CSV table of C-alpha atoms in Angstrom, one decimal:
chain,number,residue,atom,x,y,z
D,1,UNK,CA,82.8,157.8,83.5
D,2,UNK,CA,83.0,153.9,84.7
D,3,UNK,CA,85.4,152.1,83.2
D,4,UNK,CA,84.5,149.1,80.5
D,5,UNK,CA,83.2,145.7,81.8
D,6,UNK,CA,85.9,142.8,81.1
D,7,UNK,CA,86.2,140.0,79.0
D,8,UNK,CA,87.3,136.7,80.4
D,9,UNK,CA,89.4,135.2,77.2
D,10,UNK,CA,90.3,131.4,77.4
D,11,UNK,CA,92.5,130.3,74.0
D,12,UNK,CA,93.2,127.1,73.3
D,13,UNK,CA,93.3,125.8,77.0
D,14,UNK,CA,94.4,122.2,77.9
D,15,UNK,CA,95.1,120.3,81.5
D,16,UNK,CA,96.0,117.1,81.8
D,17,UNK,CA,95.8,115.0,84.8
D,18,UNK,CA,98.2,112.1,85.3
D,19,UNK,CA,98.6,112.3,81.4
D,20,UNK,CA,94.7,112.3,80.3
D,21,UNK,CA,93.6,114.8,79.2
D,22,UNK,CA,90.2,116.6,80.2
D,23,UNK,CA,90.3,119.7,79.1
D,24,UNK,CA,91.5,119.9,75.7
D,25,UNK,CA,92.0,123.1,73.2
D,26,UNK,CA,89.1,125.3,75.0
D,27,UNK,CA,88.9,128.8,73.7
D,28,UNK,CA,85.7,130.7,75.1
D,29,UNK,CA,85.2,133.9,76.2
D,30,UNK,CA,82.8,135.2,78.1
D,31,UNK,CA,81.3,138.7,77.4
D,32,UNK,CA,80.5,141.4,79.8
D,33,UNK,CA,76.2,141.6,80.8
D,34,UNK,CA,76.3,137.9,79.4
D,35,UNK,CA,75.7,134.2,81.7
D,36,UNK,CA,77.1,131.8,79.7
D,37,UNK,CA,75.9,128.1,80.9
D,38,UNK,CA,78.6,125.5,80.5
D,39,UNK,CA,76.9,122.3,80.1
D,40,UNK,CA,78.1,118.3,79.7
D,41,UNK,CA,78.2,115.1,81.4
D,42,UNK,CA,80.1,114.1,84.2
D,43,UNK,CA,83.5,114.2,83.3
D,44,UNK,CA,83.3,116.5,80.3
D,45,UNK,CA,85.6,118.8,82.0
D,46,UNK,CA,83.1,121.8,82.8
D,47,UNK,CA,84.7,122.1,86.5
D,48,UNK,CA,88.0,121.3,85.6
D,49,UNK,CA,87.5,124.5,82.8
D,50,UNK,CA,86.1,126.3,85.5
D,51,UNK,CA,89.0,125.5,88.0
D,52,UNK,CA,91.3,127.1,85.4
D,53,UNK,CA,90.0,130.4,84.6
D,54,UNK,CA,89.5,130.9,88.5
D,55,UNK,CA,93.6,130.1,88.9
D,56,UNK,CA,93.0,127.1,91.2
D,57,UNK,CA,95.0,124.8,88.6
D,58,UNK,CA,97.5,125.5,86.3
D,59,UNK,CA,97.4,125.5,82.3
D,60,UNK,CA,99.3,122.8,80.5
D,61,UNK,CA,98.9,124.7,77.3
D,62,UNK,CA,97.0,128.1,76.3
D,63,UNK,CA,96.1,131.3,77.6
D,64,UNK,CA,93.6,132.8,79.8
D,65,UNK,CA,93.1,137.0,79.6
D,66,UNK,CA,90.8,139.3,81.6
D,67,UNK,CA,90.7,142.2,79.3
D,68,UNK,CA,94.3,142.8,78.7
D,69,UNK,CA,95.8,141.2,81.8
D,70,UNK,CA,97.6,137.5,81.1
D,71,UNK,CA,96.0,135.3,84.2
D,72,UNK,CA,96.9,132.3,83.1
D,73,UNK,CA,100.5,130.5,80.9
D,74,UNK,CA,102.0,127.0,81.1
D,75,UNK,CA,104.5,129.5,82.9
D,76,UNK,CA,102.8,131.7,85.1
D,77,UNK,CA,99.6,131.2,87.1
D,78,UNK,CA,98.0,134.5,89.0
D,79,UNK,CA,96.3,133.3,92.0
D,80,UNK,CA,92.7,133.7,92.9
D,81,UNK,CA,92.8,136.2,95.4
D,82,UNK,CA,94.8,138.4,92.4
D,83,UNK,CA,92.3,137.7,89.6
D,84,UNK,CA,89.0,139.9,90.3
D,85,UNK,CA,87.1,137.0,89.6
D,86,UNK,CA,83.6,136.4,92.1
D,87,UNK,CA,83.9,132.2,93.3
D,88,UNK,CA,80.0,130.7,94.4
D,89,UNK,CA,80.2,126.6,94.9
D,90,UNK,CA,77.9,124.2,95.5
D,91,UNK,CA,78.8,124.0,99.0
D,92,UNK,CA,78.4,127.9,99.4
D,93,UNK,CA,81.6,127.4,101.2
D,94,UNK,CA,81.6,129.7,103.7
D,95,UNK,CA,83.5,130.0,107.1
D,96,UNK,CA,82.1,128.6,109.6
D,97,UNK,CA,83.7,130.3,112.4
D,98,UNK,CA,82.6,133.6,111.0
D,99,UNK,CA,79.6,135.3,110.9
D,100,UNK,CA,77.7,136.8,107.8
D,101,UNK,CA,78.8,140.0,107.9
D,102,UNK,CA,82.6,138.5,108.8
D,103,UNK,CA,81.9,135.9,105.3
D,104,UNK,CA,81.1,139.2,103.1
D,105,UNK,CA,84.3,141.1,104.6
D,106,UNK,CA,86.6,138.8,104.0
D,107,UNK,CA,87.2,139.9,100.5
D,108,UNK,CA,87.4,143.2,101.7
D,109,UNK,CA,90.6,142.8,103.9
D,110,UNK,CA,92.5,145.3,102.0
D,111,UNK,CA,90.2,148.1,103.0
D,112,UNK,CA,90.6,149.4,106.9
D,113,UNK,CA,87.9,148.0,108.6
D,114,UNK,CA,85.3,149.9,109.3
D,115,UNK,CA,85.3,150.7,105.6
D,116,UNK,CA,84.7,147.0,104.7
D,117,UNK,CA,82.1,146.7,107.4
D,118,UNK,CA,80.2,149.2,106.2
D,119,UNK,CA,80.5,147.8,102.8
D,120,UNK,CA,79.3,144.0,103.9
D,121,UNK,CA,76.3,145.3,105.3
D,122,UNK,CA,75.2,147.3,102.4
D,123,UNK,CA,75.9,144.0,100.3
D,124,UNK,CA,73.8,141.7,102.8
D,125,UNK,CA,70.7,144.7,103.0
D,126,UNK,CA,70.8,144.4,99.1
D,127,UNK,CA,70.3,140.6,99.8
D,128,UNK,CA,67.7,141.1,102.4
D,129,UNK,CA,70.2,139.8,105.2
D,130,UNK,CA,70.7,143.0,107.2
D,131,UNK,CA,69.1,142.0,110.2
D,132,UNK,CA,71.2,138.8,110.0
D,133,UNK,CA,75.0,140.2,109.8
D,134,UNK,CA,75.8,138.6,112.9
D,135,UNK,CA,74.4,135.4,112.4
D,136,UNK,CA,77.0,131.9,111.8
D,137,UNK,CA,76.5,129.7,108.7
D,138,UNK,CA,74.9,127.1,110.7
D,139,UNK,CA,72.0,129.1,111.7
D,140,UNK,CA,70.9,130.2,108.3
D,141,UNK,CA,69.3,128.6,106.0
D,142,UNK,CA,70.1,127.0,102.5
D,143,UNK,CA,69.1,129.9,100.7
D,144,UNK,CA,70.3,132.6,103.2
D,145,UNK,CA,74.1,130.8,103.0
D,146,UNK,CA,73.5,131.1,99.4
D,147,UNK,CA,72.9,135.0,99.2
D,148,UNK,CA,75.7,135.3,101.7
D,149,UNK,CA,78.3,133.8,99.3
D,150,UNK,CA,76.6,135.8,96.7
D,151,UNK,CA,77.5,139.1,98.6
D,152,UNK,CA,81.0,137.7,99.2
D,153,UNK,CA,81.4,136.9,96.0
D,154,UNK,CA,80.3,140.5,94.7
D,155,UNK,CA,81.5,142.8,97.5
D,156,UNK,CA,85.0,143.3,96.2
D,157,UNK,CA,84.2,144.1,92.8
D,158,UNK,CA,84.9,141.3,90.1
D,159,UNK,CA,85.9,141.6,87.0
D,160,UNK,CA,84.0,138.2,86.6
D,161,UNK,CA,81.4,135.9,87.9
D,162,UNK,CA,82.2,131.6,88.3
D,163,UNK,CA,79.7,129.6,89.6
D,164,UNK,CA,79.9,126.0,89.6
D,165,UNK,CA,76.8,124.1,90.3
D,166,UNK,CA,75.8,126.7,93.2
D,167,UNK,CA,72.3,125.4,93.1
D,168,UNK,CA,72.3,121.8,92.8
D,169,UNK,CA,72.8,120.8,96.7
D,170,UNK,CA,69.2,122.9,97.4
D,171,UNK,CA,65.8,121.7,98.0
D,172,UNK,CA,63.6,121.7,95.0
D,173,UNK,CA,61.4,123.9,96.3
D,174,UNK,CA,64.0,126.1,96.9
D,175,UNK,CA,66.0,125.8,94.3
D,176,UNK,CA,64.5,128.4,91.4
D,177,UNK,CA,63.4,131.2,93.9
D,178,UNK,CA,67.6,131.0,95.4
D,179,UNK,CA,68.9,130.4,91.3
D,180,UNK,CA,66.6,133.4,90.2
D,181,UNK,CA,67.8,135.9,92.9
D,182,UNK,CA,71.4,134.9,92.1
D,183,UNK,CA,71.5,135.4,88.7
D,184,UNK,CA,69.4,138.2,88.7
D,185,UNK,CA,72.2,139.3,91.1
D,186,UNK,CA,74.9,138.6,89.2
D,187,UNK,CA,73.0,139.8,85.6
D,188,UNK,CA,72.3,143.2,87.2
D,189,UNK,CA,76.3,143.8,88.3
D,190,UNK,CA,76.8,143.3,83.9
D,191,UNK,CA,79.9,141.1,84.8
D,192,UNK,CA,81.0,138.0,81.9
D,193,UNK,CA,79.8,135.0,83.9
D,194,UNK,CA,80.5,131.0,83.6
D,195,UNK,CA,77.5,129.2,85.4
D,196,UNK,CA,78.5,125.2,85.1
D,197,UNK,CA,75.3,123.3,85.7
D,198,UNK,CA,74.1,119.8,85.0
D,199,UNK,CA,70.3,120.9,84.7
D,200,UNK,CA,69.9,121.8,80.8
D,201,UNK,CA,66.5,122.7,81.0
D,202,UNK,CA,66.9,125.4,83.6
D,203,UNK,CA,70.4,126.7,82.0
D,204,UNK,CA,68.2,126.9,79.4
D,205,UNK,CA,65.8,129.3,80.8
D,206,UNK,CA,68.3,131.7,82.9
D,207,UNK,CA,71.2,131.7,80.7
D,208,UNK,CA,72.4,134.3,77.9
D,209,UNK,CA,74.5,131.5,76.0
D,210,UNK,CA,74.6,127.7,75.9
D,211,UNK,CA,78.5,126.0,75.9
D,212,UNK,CA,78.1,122.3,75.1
D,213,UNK,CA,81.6,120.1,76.9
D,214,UNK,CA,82.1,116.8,75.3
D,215,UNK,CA,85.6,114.5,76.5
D,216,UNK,CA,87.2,117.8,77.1
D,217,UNK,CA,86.3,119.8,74.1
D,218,UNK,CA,83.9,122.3,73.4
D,219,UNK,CA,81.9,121.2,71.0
D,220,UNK,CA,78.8,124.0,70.3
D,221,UNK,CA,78.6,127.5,71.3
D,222,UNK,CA,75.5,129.8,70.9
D,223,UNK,CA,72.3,130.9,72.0
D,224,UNK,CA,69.8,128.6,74.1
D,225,UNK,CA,67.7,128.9,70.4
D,226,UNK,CA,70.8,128.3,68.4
D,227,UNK,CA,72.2,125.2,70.3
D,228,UNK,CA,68.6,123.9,70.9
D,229,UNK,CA,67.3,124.3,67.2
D,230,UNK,CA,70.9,123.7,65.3
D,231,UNK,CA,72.9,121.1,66.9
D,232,UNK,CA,75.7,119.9,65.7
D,233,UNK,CA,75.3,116.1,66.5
D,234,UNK,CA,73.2,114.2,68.0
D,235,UNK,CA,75.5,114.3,71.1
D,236,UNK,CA,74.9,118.0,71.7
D,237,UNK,CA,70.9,117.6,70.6
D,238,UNK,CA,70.7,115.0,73.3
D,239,UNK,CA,72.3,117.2,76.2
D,240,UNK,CA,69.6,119.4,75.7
D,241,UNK,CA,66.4,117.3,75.9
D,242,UNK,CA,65.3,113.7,75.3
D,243,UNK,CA,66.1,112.7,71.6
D,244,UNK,CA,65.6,109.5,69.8
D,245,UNK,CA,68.0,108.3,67.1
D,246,UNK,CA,67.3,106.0,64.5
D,247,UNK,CA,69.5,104.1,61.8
D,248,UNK,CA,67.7,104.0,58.1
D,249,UNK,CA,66.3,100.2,58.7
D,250,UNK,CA,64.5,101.6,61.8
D,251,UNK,CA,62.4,104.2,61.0
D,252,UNK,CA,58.9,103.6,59.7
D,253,UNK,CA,57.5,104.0,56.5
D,254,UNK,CA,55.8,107.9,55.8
D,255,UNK,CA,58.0,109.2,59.0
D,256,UNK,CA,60.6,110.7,57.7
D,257,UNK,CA,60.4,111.8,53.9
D,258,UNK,CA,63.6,111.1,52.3
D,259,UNK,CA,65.6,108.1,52.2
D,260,UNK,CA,68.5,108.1,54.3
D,261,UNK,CA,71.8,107.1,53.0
D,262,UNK,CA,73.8,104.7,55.0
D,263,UNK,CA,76.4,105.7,57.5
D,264,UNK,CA,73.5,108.7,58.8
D,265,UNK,CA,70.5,108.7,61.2
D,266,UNK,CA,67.4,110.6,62.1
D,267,UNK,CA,67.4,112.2,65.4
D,268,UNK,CA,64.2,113.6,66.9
D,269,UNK,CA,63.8,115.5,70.1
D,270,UNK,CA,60.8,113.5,71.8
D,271,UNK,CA,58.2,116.5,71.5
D,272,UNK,CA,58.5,116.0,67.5
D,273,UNK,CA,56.7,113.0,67.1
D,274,UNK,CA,52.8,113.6,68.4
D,275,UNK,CA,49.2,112.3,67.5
D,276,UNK,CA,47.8,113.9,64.5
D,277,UNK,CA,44.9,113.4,62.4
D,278,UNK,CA,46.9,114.3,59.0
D,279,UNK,CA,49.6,111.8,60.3
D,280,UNK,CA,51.2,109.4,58.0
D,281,UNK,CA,51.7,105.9,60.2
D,282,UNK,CA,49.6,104.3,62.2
D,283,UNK,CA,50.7,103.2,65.7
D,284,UNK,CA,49.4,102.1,68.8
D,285,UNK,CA,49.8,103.7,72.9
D,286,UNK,CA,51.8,101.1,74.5
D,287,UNK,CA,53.0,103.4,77.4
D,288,UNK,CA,52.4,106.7,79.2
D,289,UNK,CA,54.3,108.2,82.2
D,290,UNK,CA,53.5,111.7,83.2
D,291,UNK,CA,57.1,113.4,83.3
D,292,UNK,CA,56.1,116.9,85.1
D,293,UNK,CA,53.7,118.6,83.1
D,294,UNK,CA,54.4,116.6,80.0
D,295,UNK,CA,53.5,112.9,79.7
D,296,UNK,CA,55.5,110.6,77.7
D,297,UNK,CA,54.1,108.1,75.4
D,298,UNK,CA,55.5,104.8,74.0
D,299,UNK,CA,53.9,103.7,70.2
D,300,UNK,CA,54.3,100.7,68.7
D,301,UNK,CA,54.7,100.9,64.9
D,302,UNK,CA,55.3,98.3,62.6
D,303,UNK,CA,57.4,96.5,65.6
D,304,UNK,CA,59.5,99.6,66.7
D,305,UNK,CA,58.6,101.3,70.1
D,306,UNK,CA,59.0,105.2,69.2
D,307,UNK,CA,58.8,107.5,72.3
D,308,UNK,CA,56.9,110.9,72.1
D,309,UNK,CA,56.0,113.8,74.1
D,310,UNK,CA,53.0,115.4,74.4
D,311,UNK,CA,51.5,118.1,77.2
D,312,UNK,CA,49.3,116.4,79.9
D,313,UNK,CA,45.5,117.9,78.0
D,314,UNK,CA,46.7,116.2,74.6
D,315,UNK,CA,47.3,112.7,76.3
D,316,UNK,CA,46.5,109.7,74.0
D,317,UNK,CA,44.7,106.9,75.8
D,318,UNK,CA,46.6,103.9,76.5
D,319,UNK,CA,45.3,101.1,73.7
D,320,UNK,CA,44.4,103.9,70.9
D,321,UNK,CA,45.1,103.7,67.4
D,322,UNK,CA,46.6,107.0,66.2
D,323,UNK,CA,48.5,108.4,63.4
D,324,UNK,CA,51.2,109.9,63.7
D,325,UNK,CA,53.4,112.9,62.4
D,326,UNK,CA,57.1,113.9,63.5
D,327,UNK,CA,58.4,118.3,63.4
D,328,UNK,CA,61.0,118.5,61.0
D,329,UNK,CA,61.8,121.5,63.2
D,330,UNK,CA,62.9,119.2,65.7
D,331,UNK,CA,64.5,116.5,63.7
D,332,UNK,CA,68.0,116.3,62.5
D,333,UNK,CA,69.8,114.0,59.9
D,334,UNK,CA,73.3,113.3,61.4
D,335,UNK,CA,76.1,111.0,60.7
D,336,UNK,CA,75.1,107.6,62.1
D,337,UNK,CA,76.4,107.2,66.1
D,338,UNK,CA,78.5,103.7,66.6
D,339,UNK,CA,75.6,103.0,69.1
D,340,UNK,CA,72.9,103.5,66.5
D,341,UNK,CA,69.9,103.6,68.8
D,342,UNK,CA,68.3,106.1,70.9
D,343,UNK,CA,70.1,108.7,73.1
C-alpha cells in the first residue's frame, strides 16, 4: 500500500526585505492531486512566497509543513536539497556542462549510479527524450529543455511540485503544447503543486485552484469559478479579466438598476455589457479592436465611453446606434476604489 500524498502547509508566513515587507501573513496550503495557480502583479510577492516554501529564503515569521515535517521557522530553515520538493524556473535552469541524461541524474546522486542512470532514462522515455539522453542544453530545443527540467524535477520523487513562471520565456506557438505536457505531467504524479504565473487566462484554464497576491497578502482563494464569479473586490475581479469600474455619477441611466449609495461602485467584467435589442440605453460604436477571437468595442452614452466585449460574429458596426444591456452575473457592487475609474 503507497503511502499518502503530502500537504504543503504555509501559516501565517512573512519576509521582509531591508524592512518592507512583501510577503505578509500568508497561510495556504496546497493539497495533494491539486495545481494551485498563484496569481498577482509584479511585486505582489508570488515568487518571493514561492522562494520560501522551496527553502531558498528564510521566514521572518510563520511556519511552513510538508505533512508533518517543520521545513520552515524564523529559527530553522531545511534546505532545498532536504525538502522533497520538485523546482521548474523560467530559465529551465539546467547545467550546461551536462548532458540530459546527466540534468535528470543529478537529483539522483544518492543512488549508486547505474541505478540513477537507469532511472533518468526511464523519466526522459516518459518525456519522449530517450533518443536524446546524451544530448547538452544548447542543442535542444525550448520545449525539449523544458521536459528535461520536468524529469529532473520528478525523478527523485517529490513530495511537491513549484513552478515559477516555467512557461513564460517560450514561443507562443510553443508555449500551450510545452504548459499542457507539463502539467499534465505533474497532475498525473497527484503531487500539491504551486504554479506562479502572470497569464490569468491560461491559469485559468489548467489550474485546480486560483490564489489571488495583492502587496504581499493573499487576498482570495478558491476555484477558477469561485474567484472568477465572486470576487472579493474589484482588485481581484480585475486580475482576472478586463473590468470596468464606475462611481454612482458615471453610470448611465437604465444600466444598472439600483441606486448606488455613495462611497461604492459598479464593476463589470467587459463581456457584461453587449448589444441587445431588449437593452435599456442607447449608445453609439465609437471603437472596435479585435483582441484574439473577441473584439472590443467602445460606446458612447450620454458622454461616457463604456468598453464591451463581444465575440468576433456578433461585432457591432462602427457608427451603429444600439441598445445596450450589462450581466448582472458579471457585475459586482463594491466599495468605491480611491481611483474611481476603470481597472
Amino acid at each position: 500500500m503507497s503511502a499518502p500524498l503530502a500537504r504543503l502547509t504555509a501559516s501565517h508566513v512573512t519576509k521582509l526585505f531591508d524592512g518592507k515587507t512583501v510577503v505578509e501573513d500568508v497561510s495556504l496550503t496546497l493539497e495533494p492531486h491539486t495545481i494551485t495557480a498563484l496569481l498577482g502583479e509584479s511585486g505582489a510577492g508570488k515568487s518571493t512566497l514561492l522562494r520560501l516554501l522551496a527553502g531558498l529564503e528564510d521566514l521572518d515569521a510563520g511556519e511552513i509543513r510538508i505533512s508533518g515535517q517543520v521545513l520552515s521557522t524564523p529559527h530553522k530553515t531545511v534546505p532545498p536539497e532536504r525538502r522533497k520538493t520538485g523546482l521548474i524556473f523560467q530559465d529551465f535552469a539546467l547545467f550546461p556542462h551536462m548532458t540530459a541524461g546527466e540534468n535528470v541524474r543529478f537529483g539522483l546522486s544518492h543512488l549508486p549510479k547505474p541505478d540513477g542512470k537507469a532511472i533518468a532514462q526511464r523519466w526522459l522515455e516518459r518525456m519522449g527524450l530517450g533518443e536524446r539522453a546524451h544530448a547538452y542544453p544548447h542543442q535542444l530545443s525550448g520545449g525539449e529543455q523544458q521536459r528535461v527540467a520536468i524529469a529532473r524535477a520528478l525523478a527523485p520523487k517529490p513530495e511537491a511540485m513549484l513552478l515559477d513562471e516555467p512557461f513564460s520565456g517560450l514561443d507562443p506557438a510553443l508555449r500551450d503544447e510545452v504548459a499542457d505536457f507539463t502539467l499534465g505531467a505533474v497532475r498525473e504524479s497527484g503531487l500539491p503543486a504551486l504554479l506562479v504565473s502572470h497569464d490569468a487566462q491560461a491559469a485559468m484554464a489548467r489550474a485546480d485552484r486560483i490564489a489571488i497576491m495583492r502587496d504581499g497578502k493573499l487576498v482570495q482563494v478558491g476555484t477558477p469559478d469561485e474567484v472568477y464569479d465572486h470576487p472579493v473586490d474589484a482588485g481581484v475581479a480585475a486580475a482576472l479579466g478586463p473590468v470596468v469600474t464606475l462611481s454612482p455619477g458615471e453610470i448611465p441611466d437604465g444600466l444598472w438598476p439600483k441606486r448606488l449609495p455613495p462611497g461604492e461602485a459598479l464593476t463589470y467584467r467587459e463581456e457584461a455589457l453587449v448589444p441587445h435589442e431588449a437593452g435599456k440605453i442607447s449608445a453609439q460604436v465609437t471603437s472596435i479592436r479585435r483582441i484574439g477571437a473577441d473584439v472590443r468595442v467602445i460606446y458612447e452614452c450620454g458622454g461616457q465611453h463604456l468598453p464591451g466585449r463581444v465575440a468576433s460574429q456578433n461585432r457591432p458596426v462602427l457608427g451603429d446606434q444600439v441598445k445596450l444591456t450589462l450581466d448582472p452575473s458579471a457585475s459586482f457592487v463594491f466599495k468605491s476604489p480611491s481611483s474611481g475609474r476603470a481597472q
